[in-house]
PDB file of N, CA and C in Angstrom:
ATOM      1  N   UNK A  26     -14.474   5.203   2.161  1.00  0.00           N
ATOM      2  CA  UNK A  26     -13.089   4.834   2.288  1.00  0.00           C
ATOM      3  C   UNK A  26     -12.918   3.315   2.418  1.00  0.00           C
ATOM      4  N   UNK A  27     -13.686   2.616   2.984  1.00  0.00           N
ATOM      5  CA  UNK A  27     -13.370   1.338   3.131  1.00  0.00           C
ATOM      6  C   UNK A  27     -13.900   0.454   1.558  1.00  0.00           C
ATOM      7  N   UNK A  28     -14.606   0.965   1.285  1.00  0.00           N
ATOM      8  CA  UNK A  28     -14.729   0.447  -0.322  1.00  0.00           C
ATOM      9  C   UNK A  28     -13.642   0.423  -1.201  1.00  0.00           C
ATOM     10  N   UNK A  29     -13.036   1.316  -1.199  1.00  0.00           N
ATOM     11  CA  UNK A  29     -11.507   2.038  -1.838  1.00  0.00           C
ATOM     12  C   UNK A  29     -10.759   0.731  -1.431  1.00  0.00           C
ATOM     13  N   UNK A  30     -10.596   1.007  -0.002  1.00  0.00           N
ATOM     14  CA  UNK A  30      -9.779  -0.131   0.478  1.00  0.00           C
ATOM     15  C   UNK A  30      -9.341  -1.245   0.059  1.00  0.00           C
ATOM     16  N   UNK A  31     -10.759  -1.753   0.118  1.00  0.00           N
ATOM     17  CA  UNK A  31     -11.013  -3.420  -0.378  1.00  0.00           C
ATOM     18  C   UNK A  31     -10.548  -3.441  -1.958  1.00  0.00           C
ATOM     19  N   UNK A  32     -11.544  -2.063  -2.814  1.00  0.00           N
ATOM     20  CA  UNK A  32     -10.772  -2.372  -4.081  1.00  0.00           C
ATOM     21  C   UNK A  32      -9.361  -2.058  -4.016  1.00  0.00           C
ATOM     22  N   UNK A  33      -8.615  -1.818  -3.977  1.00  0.00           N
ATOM     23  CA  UNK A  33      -6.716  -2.004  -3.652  1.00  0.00           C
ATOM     24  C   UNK A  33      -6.307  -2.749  -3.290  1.00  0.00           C
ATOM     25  N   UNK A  34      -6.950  -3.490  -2.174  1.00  0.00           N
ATOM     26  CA  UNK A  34      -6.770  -5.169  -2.146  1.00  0.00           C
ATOM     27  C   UNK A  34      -6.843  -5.752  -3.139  1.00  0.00           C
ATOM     28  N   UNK A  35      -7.809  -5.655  -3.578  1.00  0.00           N
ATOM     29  CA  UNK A  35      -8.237  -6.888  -4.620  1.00  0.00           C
ATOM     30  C   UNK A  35      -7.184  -6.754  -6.403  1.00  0.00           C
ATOM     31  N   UNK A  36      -7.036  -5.590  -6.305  1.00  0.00           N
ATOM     32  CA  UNK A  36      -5.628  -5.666  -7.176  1.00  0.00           C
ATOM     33  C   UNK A  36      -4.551  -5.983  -7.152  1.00  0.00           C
ATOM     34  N   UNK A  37      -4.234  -6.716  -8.596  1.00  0.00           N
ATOM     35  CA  UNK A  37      -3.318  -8.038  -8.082  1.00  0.00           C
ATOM     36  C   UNK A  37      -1.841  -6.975  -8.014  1.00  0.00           C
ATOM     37  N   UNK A  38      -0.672  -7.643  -7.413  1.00  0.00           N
ATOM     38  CA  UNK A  38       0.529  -7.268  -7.326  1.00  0.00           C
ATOM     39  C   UNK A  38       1.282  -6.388  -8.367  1.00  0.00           C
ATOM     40  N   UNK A  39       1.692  -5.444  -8.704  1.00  0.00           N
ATOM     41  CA  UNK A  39       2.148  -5.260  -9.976  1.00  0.00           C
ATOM     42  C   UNK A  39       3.880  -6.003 -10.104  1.00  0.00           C
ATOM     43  N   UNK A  40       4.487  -6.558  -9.149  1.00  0.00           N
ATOM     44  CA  UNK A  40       6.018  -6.830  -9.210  1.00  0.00           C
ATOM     45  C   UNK A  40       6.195  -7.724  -8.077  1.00  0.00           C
ATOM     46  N   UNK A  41       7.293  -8.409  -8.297  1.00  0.00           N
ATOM     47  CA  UNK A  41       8.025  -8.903  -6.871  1.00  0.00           C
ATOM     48  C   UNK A  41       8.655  -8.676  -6.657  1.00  0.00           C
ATOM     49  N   UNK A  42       8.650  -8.410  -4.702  1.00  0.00           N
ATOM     50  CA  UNK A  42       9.594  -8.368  -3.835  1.00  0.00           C
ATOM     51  C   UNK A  42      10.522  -8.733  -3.370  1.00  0.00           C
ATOM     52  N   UNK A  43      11.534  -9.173  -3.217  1.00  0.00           N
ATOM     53  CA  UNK A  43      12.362  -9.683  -2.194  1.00  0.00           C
ATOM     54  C   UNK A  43      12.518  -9.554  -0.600  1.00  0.00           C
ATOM     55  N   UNK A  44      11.889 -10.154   0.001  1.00  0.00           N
ATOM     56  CA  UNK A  44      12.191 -10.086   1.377  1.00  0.00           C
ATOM     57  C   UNK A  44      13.273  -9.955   1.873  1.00  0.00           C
ATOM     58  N   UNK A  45      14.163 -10.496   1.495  1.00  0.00           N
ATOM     59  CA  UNK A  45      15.801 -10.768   2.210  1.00  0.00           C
ATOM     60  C   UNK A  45      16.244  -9.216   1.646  1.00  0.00           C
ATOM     61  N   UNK A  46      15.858  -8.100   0.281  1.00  0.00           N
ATOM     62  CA  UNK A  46      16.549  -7.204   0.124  1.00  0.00           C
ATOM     63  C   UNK A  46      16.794  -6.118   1.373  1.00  0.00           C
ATOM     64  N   UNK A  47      17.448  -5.325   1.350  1.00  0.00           N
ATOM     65  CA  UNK A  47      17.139  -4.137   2.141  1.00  0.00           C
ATOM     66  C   UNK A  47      16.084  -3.468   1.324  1.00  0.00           C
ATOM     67  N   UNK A  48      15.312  -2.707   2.336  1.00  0.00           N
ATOM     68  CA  UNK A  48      14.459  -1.791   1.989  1.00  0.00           C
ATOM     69  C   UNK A  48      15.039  -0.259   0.938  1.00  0.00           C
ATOM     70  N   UNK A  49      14.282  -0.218   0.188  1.00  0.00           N
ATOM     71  CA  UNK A  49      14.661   1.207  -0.740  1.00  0.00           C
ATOM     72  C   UNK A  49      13.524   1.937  -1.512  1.00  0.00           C
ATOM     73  N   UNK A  50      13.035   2.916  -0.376  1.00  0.00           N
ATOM     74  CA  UNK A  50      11.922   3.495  -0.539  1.00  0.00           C
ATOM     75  C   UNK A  50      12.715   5.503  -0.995  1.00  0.00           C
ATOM     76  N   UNK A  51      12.154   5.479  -2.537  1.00  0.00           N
ATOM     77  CA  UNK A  51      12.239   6.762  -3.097  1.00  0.00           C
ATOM     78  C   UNK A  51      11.004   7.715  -3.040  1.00  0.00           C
ATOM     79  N   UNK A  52      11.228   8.966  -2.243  1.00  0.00           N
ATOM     80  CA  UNK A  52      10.244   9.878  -1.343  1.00  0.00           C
ATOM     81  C   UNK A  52      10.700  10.876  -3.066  1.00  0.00           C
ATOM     82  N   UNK A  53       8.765  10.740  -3.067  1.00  0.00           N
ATOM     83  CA  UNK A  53       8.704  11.627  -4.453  1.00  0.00           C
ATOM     84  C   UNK A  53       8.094  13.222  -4.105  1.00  0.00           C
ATOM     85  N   UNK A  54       7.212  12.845  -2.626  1.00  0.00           N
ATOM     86  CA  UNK A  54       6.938  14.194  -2.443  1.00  0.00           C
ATOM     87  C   UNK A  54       6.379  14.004  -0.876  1.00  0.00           C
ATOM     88  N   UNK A  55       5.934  15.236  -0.079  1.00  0.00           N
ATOM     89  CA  UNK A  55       5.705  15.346   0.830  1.00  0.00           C
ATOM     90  C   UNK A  55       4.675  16.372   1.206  1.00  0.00           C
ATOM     91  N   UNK A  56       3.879  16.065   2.679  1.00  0.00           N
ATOM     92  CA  UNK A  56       2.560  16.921   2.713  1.00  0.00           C
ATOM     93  C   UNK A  56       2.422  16.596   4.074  1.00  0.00           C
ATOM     94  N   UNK A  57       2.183  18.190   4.695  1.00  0.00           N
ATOM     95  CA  UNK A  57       1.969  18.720   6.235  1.00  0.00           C
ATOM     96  C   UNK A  57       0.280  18.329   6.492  1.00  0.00           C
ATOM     97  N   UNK A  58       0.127  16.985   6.791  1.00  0.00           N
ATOM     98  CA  UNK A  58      -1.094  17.221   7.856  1.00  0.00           C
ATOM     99  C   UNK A  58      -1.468  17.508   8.772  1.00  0.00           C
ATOM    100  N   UNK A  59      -2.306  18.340   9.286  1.00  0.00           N
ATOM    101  CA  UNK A  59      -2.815  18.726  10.714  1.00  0.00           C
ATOM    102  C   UNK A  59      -2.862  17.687  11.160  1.00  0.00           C
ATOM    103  N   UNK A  60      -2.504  17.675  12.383  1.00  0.00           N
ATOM    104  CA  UNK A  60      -2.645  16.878  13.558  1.00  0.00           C
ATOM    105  C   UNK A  60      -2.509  15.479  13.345  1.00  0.00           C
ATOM    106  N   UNK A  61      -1.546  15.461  12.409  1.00  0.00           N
ATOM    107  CA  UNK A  61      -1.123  14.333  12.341  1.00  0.00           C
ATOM    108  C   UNK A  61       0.543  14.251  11.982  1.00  0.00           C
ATOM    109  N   UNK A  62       1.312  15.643  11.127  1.00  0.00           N
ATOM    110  CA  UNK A  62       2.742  15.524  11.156  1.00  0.00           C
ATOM    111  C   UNK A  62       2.982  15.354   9.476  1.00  0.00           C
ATOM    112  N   UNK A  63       4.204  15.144   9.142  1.00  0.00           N
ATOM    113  CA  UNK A  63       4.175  15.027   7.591  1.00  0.00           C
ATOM    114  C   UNK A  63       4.261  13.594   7.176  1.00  0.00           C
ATOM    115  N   UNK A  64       4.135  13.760   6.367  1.00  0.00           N
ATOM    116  CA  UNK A  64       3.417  12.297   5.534  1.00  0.00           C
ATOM    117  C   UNK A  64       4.536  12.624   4.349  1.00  0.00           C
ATOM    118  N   UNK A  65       4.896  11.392   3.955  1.00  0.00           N
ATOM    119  CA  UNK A  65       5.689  10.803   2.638  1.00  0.00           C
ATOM    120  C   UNK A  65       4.845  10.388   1.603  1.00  0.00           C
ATOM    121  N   UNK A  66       5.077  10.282   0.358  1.00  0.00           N
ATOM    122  CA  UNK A  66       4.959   9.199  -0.853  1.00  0.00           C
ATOM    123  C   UNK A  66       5.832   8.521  -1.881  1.00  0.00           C
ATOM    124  N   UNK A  67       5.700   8.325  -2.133  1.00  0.00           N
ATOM    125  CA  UNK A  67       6.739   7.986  -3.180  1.00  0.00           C
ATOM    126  C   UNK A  67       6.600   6.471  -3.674  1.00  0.00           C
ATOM    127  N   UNK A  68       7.955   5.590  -3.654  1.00  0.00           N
ATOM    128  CA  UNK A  68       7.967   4.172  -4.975  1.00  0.00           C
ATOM    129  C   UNK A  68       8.996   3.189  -3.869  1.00  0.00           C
ATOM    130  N   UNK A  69       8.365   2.308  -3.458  1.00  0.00           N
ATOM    131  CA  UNK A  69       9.513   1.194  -3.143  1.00  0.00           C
ATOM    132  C   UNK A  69      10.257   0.358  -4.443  1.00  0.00           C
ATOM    133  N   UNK A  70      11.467   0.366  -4.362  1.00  0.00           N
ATOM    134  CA  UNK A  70      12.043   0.075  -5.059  1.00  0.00           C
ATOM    135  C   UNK A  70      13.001  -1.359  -4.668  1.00  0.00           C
ATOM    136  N   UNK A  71      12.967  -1.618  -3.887  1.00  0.00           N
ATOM    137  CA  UNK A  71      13.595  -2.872  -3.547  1.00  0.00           C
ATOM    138  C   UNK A  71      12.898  -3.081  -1.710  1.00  0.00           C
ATOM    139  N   UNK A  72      13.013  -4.899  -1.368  1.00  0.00           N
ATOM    140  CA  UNK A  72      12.745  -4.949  -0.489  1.00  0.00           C
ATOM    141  C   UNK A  72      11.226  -4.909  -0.183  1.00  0.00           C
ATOM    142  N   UNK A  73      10.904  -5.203   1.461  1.00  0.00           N
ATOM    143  CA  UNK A  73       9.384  -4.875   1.824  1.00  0.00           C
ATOM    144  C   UNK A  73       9.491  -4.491   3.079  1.00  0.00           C
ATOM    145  N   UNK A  74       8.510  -3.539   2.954  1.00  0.00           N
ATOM    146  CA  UNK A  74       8.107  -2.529   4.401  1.00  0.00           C
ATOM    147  C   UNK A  74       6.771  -3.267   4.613  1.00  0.00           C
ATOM    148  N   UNK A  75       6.647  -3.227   6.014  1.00  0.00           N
ATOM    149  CA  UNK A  75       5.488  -4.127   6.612  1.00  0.00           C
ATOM    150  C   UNK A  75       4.958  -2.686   7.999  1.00  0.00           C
ATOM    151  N   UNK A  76       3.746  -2.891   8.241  1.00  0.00           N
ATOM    152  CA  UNK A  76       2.885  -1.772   9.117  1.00  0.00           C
ATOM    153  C   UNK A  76       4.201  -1.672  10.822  1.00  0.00           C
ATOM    154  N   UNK A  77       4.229  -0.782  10.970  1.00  0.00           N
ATOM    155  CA  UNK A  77       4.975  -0.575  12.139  1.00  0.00           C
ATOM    156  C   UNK A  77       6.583  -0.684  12.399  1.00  0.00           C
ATOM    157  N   UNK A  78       7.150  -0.944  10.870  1.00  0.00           N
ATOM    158  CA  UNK A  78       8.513  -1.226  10.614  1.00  0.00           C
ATOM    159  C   UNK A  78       8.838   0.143  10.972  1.00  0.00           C
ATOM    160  N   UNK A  79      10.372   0.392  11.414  1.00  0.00           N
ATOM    161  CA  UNK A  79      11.036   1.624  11.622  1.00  0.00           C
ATOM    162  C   UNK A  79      12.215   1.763  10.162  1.00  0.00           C
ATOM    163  N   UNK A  80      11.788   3.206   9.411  1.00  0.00           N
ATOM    164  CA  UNK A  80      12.860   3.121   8.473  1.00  0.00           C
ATOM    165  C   UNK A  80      13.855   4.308   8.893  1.00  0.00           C
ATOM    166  N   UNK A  81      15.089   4.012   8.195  1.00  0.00           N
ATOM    167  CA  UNK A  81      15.828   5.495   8.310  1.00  0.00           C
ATOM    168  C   UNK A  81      15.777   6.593   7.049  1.00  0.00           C
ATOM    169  N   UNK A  82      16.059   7.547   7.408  1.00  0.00           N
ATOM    170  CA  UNK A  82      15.993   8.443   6.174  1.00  0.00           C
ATOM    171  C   UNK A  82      17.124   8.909   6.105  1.00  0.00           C
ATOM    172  N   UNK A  83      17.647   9.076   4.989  1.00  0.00           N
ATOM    173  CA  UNK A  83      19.414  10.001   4.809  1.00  0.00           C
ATOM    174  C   UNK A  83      19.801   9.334   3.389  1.00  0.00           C
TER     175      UNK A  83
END
C-alpha cells in the first residue's frame, strides 16, 4: 500500500482548482465498511477539500 501511495503522488495533477470556489463533490457510489462506517466516491468538481475538512451533504 504505501508503494501505491507514493505512485499517486507522483502523478502529476490532471486539472485546476480553485481555492476560493465552494466545494462540489459528486458521490458516484457508496460502500459499507466494517468497522469503519460508509465510505463515498465519486468526482470533485469545483473547489478543494483538504484532510479533516467538514462537508455537508443534501
Amino acid at each position: 500500500m504505501p508503494l501505491l501511495r507514493t505512485f499517486l503522488n507522483l502523478l502529476p495533477s490532471v486539472g485546476t482548482y480553485d481555492v476560493n470556489e465552494p466545494v462540489e463533490f459528486q458521490i458516484t457510489d457508496t460502500f459499507s465498511v466494517p468497522f469503519v462506517g460508509t465510505v463515498v466516491s465519486g468526482t470533485l468538481l469545483t473547489g478543494v477539500i483538504h484532510t479533516g475538512d467538514a462537508l455537508w451533504l443534501g
